[in-house]
mmCIF file of C-alpha atoms in Angstrom:
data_model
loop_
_atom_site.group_PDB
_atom_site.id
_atom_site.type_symbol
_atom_site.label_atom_id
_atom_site.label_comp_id
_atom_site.label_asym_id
_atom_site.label_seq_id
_atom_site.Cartn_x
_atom_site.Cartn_y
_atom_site.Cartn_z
ATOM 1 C CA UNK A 378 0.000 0.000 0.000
ATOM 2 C CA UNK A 379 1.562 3.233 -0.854
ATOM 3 C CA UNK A 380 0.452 6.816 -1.066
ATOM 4 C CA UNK A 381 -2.337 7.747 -3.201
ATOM 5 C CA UNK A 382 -1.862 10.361 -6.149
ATOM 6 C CA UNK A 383 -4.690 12.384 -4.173
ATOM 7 C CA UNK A 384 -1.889 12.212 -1.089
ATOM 8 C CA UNK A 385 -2.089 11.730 2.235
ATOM 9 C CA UNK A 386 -4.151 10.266 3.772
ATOM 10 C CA UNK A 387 -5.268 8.317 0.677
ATOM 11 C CA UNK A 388 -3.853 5.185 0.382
ATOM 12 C CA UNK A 389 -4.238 2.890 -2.766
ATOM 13 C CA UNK A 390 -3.412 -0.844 -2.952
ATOM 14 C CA UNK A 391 -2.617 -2.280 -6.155
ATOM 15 C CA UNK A 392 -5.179 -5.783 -6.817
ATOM 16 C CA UNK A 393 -3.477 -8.188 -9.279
ATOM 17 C CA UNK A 394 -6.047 -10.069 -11.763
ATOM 18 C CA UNK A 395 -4.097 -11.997 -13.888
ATOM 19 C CA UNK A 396 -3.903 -11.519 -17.549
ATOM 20 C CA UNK A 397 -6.587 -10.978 -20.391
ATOM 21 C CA UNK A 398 -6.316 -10.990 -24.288
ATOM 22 C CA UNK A 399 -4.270 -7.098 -24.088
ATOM 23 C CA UNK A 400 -1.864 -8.246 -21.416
ATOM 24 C CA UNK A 401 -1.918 -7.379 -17.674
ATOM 25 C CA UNK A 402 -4.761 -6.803 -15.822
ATOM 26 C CA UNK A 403 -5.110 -4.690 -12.702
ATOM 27 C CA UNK A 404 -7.513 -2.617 -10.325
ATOM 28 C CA UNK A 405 -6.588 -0.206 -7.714
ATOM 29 C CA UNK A 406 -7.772 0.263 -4.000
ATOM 30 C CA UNK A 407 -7.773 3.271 -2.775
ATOM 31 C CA UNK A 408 -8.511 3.961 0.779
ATOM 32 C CA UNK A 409 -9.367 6.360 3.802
ATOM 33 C CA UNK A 410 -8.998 5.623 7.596
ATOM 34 C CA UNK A 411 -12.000 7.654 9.742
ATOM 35 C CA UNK A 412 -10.770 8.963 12.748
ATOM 36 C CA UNK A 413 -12.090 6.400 15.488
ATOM 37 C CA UNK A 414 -13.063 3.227 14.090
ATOM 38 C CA UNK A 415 -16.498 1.865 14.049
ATOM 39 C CA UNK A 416 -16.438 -1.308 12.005
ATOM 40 C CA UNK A 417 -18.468 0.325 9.374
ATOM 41 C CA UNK A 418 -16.399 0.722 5.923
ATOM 42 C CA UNK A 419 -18.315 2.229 1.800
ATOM 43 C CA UNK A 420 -17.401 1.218 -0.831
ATOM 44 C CA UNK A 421 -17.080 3.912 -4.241
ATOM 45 C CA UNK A 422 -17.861 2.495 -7.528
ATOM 46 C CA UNK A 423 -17.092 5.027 -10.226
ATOM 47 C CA UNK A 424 -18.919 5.241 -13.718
ATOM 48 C CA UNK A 425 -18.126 5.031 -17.375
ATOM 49 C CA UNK A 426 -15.232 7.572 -18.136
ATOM 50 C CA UNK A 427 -14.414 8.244 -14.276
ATOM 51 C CA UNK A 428 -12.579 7.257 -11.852
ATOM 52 C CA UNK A 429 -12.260 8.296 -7.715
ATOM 53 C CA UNK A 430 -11.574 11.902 -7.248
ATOM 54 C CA UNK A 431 -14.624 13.048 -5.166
ATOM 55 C CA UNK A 432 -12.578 13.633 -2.038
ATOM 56 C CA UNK A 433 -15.417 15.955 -0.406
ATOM 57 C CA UNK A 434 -17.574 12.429 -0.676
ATOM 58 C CA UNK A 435 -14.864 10.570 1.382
ATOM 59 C CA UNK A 436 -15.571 13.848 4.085
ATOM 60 C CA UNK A 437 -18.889 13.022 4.433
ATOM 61 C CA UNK A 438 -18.517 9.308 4.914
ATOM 62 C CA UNK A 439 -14.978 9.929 7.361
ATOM 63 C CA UNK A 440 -16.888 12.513 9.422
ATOM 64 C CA UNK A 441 -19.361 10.001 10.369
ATOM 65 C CA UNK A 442 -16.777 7.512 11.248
ATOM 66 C CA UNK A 443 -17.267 5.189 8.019
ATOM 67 C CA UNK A 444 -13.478 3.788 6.581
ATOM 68 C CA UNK A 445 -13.788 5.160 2.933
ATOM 69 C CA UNK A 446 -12.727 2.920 0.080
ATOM 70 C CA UNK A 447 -13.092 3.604 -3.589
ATOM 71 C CA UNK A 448 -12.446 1.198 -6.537
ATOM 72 C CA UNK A 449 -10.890 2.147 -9.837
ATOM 73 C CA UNK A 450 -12.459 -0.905 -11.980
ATOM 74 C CA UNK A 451 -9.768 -2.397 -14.082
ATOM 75 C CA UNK A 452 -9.004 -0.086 -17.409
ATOM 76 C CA UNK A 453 -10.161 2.909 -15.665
ATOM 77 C CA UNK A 454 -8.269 5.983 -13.389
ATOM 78 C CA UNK A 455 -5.327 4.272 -11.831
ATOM 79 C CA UNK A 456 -6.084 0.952 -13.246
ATOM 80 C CA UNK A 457 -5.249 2.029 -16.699
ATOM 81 C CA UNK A 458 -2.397 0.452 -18.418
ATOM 82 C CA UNK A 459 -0.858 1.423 -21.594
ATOM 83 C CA UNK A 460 -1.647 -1.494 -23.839
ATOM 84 C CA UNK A 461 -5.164 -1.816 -22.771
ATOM 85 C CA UNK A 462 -8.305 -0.495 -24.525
ATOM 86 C CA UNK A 463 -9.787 2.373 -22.107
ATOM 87 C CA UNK A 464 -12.961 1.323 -20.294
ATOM 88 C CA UNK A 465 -13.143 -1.475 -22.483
ATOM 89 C CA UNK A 466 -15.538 -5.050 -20.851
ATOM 90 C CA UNK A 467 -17.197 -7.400 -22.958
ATOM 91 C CA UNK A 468 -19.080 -8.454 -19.978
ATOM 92 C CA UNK A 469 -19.689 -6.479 -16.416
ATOM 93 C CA UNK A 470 -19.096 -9.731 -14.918
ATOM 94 C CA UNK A 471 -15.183 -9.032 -15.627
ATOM 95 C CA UNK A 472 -15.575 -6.482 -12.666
ATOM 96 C CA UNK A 473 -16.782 -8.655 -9.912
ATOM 97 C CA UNK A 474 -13.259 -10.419 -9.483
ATOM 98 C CA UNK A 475 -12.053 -7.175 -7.894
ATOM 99 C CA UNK A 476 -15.875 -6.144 -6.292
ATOM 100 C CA UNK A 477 -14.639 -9.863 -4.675
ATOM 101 C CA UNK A 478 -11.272 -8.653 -3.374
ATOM 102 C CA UNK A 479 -12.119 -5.328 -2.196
ATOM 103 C CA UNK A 480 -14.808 -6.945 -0.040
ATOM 104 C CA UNK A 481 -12.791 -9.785 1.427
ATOM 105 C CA UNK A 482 -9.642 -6.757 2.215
ATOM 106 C CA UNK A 483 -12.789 -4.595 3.708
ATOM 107 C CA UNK A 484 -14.381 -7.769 5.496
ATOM 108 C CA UNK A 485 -11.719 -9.596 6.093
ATOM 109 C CA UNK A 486 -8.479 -8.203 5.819
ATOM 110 C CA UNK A 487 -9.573 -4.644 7.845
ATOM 111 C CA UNK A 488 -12.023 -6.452 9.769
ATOM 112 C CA UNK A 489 -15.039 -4.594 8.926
ATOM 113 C CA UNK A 490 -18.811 -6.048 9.863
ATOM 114 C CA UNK A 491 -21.054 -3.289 7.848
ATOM 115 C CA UNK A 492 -20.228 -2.417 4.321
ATOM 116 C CA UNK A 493 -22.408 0.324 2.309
ATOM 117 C CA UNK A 494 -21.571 -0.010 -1.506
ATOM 118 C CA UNK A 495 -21.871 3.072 -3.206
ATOM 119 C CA UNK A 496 -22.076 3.033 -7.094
ATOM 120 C CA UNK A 497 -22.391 6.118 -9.449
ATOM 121 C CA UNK A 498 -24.289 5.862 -12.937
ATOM 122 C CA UNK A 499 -22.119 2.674 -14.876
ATOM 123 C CA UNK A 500 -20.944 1.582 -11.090
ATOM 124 C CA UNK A 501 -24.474 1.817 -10.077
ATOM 125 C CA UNK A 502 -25.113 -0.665 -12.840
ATOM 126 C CA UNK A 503 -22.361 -2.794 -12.040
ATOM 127 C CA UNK A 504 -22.967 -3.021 -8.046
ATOM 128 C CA UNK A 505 -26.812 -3.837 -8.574
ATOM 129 C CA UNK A 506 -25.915 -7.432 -10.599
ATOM 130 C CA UNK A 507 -22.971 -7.831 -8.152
ATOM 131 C CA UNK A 508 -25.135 -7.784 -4.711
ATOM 132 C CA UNK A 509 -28.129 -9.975 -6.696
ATOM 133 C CA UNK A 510 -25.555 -12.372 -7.796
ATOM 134 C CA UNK A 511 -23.859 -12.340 -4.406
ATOM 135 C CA UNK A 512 -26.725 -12.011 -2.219
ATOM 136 C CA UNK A 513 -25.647 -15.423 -0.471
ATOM 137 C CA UNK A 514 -22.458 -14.164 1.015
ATOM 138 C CA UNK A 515 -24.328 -11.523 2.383
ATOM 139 C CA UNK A 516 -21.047 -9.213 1.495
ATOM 140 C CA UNK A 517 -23.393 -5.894 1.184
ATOM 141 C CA UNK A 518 -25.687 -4.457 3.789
ATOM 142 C CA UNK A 519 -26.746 -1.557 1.461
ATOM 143 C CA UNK A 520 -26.812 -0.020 -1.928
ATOM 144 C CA UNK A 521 -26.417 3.449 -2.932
ATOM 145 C CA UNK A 522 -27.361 3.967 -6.159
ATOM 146 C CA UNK A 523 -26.036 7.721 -7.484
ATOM 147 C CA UNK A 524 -27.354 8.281 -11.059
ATOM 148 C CA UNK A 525 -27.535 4.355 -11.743
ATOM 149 C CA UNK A 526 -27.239 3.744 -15.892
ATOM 150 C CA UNK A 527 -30.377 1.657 -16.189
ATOM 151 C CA UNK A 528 -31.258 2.183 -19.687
ATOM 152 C CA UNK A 529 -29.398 4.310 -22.776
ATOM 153 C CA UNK A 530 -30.563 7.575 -22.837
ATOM 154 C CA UNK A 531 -31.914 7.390 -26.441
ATOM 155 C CA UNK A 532 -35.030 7.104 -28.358
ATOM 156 C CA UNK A 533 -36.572 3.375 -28.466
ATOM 157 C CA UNK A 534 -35.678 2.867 -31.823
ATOM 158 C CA UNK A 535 -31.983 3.824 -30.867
ATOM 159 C CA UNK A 536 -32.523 1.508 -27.671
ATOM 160 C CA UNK A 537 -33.855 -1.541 -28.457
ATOM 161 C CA UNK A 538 -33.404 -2.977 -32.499
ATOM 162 C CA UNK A 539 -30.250 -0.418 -33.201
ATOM 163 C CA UNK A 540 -28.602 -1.396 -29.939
ATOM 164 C CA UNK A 541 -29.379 -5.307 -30.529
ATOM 165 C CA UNK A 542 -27.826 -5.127 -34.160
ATOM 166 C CA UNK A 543 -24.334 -3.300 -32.778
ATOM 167 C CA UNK A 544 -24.785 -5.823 -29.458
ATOM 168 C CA UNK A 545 -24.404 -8.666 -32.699
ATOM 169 C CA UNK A 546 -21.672 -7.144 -34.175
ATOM 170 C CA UNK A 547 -19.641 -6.924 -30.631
ATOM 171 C CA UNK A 548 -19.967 -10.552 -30.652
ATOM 172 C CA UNK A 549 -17.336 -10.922 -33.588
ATOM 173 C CA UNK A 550 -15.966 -7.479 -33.537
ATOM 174 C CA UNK A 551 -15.644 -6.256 -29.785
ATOM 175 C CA UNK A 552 -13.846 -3.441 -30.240
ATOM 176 C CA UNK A 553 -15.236 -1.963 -33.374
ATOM 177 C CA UNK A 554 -15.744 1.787 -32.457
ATOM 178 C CA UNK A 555 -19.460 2.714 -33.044
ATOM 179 C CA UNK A 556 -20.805 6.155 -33.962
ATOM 180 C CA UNK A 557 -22.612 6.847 -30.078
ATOM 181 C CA UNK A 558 -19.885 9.751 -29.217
ATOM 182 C CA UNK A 559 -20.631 11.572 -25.701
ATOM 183 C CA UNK A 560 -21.579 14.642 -25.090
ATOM 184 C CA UNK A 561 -18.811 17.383 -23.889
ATOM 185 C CA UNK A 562 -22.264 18.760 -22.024
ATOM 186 C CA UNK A 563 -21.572 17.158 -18.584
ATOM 187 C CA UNK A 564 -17.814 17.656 -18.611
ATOM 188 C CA UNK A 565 -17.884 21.395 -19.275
ATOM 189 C CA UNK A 566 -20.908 21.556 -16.649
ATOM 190 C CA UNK A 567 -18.031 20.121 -13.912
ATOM 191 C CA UNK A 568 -15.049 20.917 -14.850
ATOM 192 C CA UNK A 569 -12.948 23.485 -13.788
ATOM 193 C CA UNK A 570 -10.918 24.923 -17.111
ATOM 194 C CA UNK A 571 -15.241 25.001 -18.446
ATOM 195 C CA UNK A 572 -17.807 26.057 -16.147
ATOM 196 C CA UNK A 573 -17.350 23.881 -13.035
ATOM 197 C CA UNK A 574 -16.063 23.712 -9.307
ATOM 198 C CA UNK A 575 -14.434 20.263 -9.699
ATOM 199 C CA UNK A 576 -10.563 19.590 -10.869
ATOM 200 C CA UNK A 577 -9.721 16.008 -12.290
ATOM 201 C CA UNK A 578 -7.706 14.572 -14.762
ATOM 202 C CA UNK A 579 -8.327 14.687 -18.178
ATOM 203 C CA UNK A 580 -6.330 12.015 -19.530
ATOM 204 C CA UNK A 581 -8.111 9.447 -16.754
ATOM 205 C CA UNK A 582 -11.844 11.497 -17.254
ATOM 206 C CA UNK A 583 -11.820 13.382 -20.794
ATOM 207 C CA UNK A 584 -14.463 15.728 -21.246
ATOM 208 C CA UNK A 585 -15.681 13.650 -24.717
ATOM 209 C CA UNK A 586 -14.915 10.374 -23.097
ATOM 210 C CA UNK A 587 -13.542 7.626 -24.829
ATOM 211 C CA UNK A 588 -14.297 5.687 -27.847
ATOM 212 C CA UNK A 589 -17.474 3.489 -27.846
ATOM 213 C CA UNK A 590 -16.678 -0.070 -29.097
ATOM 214 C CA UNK A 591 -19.213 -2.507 -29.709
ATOM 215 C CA UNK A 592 -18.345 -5.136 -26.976
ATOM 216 C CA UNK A 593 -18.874 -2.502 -24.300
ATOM 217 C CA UNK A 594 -22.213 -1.909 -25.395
ATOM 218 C CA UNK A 595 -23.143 -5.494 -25.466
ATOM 219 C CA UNK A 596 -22.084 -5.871 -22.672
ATOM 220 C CA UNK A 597 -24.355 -2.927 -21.091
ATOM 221 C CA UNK A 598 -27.270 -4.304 -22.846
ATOM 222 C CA UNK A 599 -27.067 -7.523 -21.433
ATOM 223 C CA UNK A 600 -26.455 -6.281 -18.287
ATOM 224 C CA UNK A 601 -29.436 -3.667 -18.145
ATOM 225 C CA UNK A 602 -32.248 -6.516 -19.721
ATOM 226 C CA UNK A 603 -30.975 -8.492 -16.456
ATOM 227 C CA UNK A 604 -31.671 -6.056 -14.006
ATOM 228 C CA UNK A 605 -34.606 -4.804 -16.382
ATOM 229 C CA UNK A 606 -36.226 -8.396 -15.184
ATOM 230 C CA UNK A 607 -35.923 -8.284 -12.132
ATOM 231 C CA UNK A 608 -33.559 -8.525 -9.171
ATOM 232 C CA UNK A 609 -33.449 -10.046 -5.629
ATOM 233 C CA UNK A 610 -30.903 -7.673 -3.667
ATOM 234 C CA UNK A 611 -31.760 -8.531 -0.184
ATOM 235 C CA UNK A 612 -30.046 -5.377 1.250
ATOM 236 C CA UNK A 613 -31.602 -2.134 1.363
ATOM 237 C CA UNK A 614 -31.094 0.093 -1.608
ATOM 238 C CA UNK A 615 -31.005 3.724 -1.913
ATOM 239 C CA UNK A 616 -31.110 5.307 -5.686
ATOM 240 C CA UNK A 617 -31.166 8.858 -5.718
ATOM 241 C CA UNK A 618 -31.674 11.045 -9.232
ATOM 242 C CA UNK A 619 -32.421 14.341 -10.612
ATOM 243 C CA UNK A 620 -35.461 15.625 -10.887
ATOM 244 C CA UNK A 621 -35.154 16.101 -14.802
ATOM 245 C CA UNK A 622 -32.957 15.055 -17.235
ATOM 246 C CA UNK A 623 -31.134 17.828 -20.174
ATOM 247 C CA UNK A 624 -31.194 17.208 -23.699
ATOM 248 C CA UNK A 625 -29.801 19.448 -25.166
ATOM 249 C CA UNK A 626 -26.453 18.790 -27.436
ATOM 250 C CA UNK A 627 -24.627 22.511 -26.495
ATOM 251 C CA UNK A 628 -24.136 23.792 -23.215
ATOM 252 C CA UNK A 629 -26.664 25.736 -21.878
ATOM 253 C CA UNK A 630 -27.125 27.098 -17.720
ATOM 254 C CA UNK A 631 -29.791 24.292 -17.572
ATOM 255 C CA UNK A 632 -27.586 21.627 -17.665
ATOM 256 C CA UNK A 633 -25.885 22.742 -14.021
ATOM 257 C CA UNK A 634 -29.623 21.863 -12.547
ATOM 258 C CA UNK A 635 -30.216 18.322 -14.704
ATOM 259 C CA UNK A 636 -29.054 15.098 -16.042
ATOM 260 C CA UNK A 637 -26.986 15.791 -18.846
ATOM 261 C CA UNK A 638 -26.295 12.351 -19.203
ATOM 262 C CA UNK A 639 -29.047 9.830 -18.789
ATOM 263 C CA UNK A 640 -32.564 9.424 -18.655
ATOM 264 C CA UNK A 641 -33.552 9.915 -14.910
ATOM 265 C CA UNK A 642 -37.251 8.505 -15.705
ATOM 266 C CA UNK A 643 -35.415 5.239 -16.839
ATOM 267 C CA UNK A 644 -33.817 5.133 -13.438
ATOM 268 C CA UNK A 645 -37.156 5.755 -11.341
ATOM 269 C CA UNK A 646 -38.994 3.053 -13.760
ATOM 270 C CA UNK A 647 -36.677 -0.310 -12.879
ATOM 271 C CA UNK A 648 -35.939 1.007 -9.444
ATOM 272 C CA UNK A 649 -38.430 -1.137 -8.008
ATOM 273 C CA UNK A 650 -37.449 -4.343 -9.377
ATOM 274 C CA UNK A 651 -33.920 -4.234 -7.705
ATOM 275 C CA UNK A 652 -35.107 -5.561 -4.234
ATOM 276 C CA UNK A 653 -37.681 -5.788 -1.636
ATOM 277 C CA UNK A 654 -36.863 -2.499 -0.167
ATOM 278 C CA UNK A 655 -35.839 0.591 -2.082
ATOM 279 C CA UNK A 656 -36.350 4.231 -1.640
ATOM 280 C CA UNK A 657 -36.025 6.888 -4.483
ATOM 281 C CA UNK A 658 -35.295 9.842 -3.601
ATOM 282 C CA UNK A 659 -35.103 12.812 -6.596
ATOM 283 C CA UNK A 660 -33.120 15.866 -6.380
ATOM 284 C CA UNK A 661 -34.181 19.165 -7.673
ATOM 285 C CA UNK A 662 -31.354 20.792 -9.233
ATOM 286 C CA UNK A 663 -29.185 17.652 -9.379
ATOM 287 C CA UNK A 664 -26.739 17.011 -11.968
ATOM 288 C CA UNK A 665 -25.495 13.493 -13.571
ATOM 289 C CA UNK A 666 -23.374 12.686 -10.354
ATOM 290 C CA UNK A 667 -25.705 14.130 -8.087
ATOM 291 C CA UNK A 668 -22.507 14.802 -5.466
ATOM 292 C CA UNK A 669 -21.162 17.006 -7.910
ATOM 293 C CA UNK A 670 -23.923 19.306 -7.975
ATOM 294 C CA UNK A 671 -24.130 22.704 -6.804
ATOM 295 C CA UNK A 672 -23.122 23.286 -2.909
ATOM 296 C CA UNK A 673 -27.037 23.690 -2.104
ATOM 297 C CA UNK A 674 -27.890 21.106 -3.627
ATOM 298 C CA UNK A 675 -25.341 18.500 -2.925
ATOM 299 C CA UNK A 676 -26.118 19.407 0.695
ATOM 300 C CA UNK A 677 -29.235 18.348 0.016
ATOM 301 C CA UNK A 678 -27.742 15.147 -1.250
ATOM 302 C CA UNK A 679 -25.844 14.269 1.551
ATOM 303 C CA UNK A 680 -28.696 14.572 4.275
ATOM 304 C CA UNK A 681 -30.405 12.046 1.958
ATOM 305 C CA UNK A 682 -28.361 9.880 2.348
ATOM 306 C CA UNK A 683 -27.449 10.189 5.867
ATOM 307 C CA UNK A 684 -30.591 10.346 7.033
ATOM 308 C CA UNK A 685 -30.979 6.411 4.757
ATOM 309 C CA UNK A 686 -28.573 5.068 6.402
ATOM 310 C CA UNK A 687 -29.095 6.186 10.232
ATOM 311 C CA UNK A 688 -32.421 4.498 9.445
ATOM 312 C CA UNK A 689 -31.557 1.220 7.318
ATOM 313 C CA UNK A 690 -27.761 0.819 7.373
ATOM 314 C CA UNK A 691 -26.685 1.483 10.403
ATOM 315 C CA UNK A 692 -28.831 -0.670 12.583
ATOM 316 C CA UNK A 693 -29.577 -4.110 10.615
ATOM 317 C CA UNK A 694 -32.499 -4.452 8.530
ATOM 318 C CA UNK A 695 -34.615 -8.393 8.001
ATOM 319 C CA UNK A 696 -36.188 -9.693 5.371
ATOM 320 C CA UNK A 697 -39.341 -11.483 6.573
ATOM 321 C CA UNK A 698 -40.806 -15.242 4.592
ATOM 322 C CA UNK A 699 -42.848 -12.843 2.499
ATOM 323 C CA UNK A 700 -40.091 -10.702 1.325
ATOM 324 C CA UNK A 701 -41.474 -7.727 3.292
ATOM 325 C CA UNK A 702 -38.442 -5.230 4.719
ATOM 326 C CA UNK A 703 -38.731 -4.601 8.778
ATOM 327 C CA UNK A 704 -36.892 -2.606 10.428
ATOM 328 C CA UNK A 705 -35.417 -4.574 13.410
ATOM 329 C CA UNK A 706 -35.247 -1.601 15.557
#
């Protein structure tokens, strides 16, 4: 474990995964101690084109005596290697080998007994299948869902039959680029060299993203008609969203108060089916990652989500025969 690029006191632990078709695969660890410890530890899952850099969100979990931990997936942030193909999955089960190990070093390794995994837009996607298909272990005692990509933000046509014929051709040609380039919207909403608060690195988070092959959007597909039918995650789950989504293509002073990335009405549709107890929660004013929103709002944001998990997190929650959610307290 050595010092984190953010410095002290981030820490970042290197997770070895073997090799893939590129070469070398890694993911990185990157963690903050709370003053006193409590046994209670989050977990930060980043989103497509991101990484961890949202040290003001490690405040708010510290200052309440939760051990932060963030996860740059492998091919992302810290985790990118120079002969790899940025973001690049042809399945988001690739990502639960390190999901795996940064539980068992939270659980067992740091000795924590209540982990919160917190997941942002793609890593809201990626955390949901994770806890169903790990509901067993009981590894998760709740979700936070921050923006979760449920569905593409696109017209049905675009969605359903156009999506299914480039989901075929990622079968054969995975990392054919296709023509579904982001918007610079968002990033010049955020950043600071545009018209945001928030410095990061470019090279790691550019403001037109990377590439879109068609293996990675197979792979989101498949993954988003799963949790479209239906999940079981036994823990509680909290997804919070704007209260509108922007559409437009060039910036405009709108976009600092809305999703200019996804649908949000996507996200409040499939919400339900992720578990037997889930609260929405939608934030006027909120942008894509809702904690990067204005200082009002994130506020906002943050007593959310405190006020969630003094109420379902922190003291434990059982699932009755019938499925029902009752609060043990």
């Amino acid at each position: 474990m050595v010092v984190d690029v953010l410095g002290e006191p981030y820490r970042s632990r290197v997770i070895e995964l073997g090799h893939d078709e590129e070469g070398p695969v890694v993911a990185t660890l990157v963690s903050r101690r709370a003053q006193a410890p409590t046994g209670r530890a989050v977990l930060y899952v980043h989103g497509f084109v991101d990484y961890f850099f949202q040290t003001h969100l490690a405040d708010f979990y510290t200052d309440r005596g939760w051990d932060f931990y963030a996860l740059d997936l492998r091919k992302y942030g810290r985790s990118l290697l120079p002969h790899q193909t940025p973001n690049f999955c042809r399945t988001l089960t690739e990502y639960y080998p390190e999901l795996d190990a940064a539980a068992r070093i939270i659980r067992d390794e740091d000795g924590h007994d209540t982990l919160l995994v917190n997941g942002h837009s793609t890593g809201g996607l990626i955390i949901s299948l994770w806890a169903h298909d790990r509901r067993d272990k009981a590894l998760v005692d709740g979700l936070f869902l921050n923006s979760p990509f449920f569905d593409f933000n696109a017209r049905w046509l675009m969605r359903r039959p156009v999506a299914a014929a480039v989901a075929r051709v990622g079968r054969t040609r995975p990392r054919r680029i296709v023509p579904l380039a982001l918007s610079a919207v968002y990033g010049e909403t955020i950043h600071t060299e545009q018209r945001g608060e928030w410095t990061y690195d470019l090279a790691w988070k550019p403001l037109v993203g990377f590439p879109v092959r068609a293996g990675w959007l197979g792979a989101i597909r498949e993954a988003q008609r799963r949790l479209r039918a239906g999940l079981a995650i036994p823990a509680p789950v909290l997804l919070a969203c704007s209260a509108r989504s922007f559409r437009g293509s060039t910036w405009h002073e709108a976009a600092a108060l809305a999703d200019a990335v996804l649908d949000v009405e996507h996200m409040v549709r499939w919400a339900p089916g992720l578990g037997p107890h889930v609260t929405v929660v939608r934030i006027d004013g909120g942008m894509h990652d809702l904690t990067l929103s204005g200082p009002a709002v994130r506020a906002r944001v943050f007593d959310e989500l405190e006020r969630w998990m003094g109420a379902y997190v922190e003291r434990p929650l059982e699932i009755d025969e019938v499925g029902r959610a009752a609060d043990t307290a």
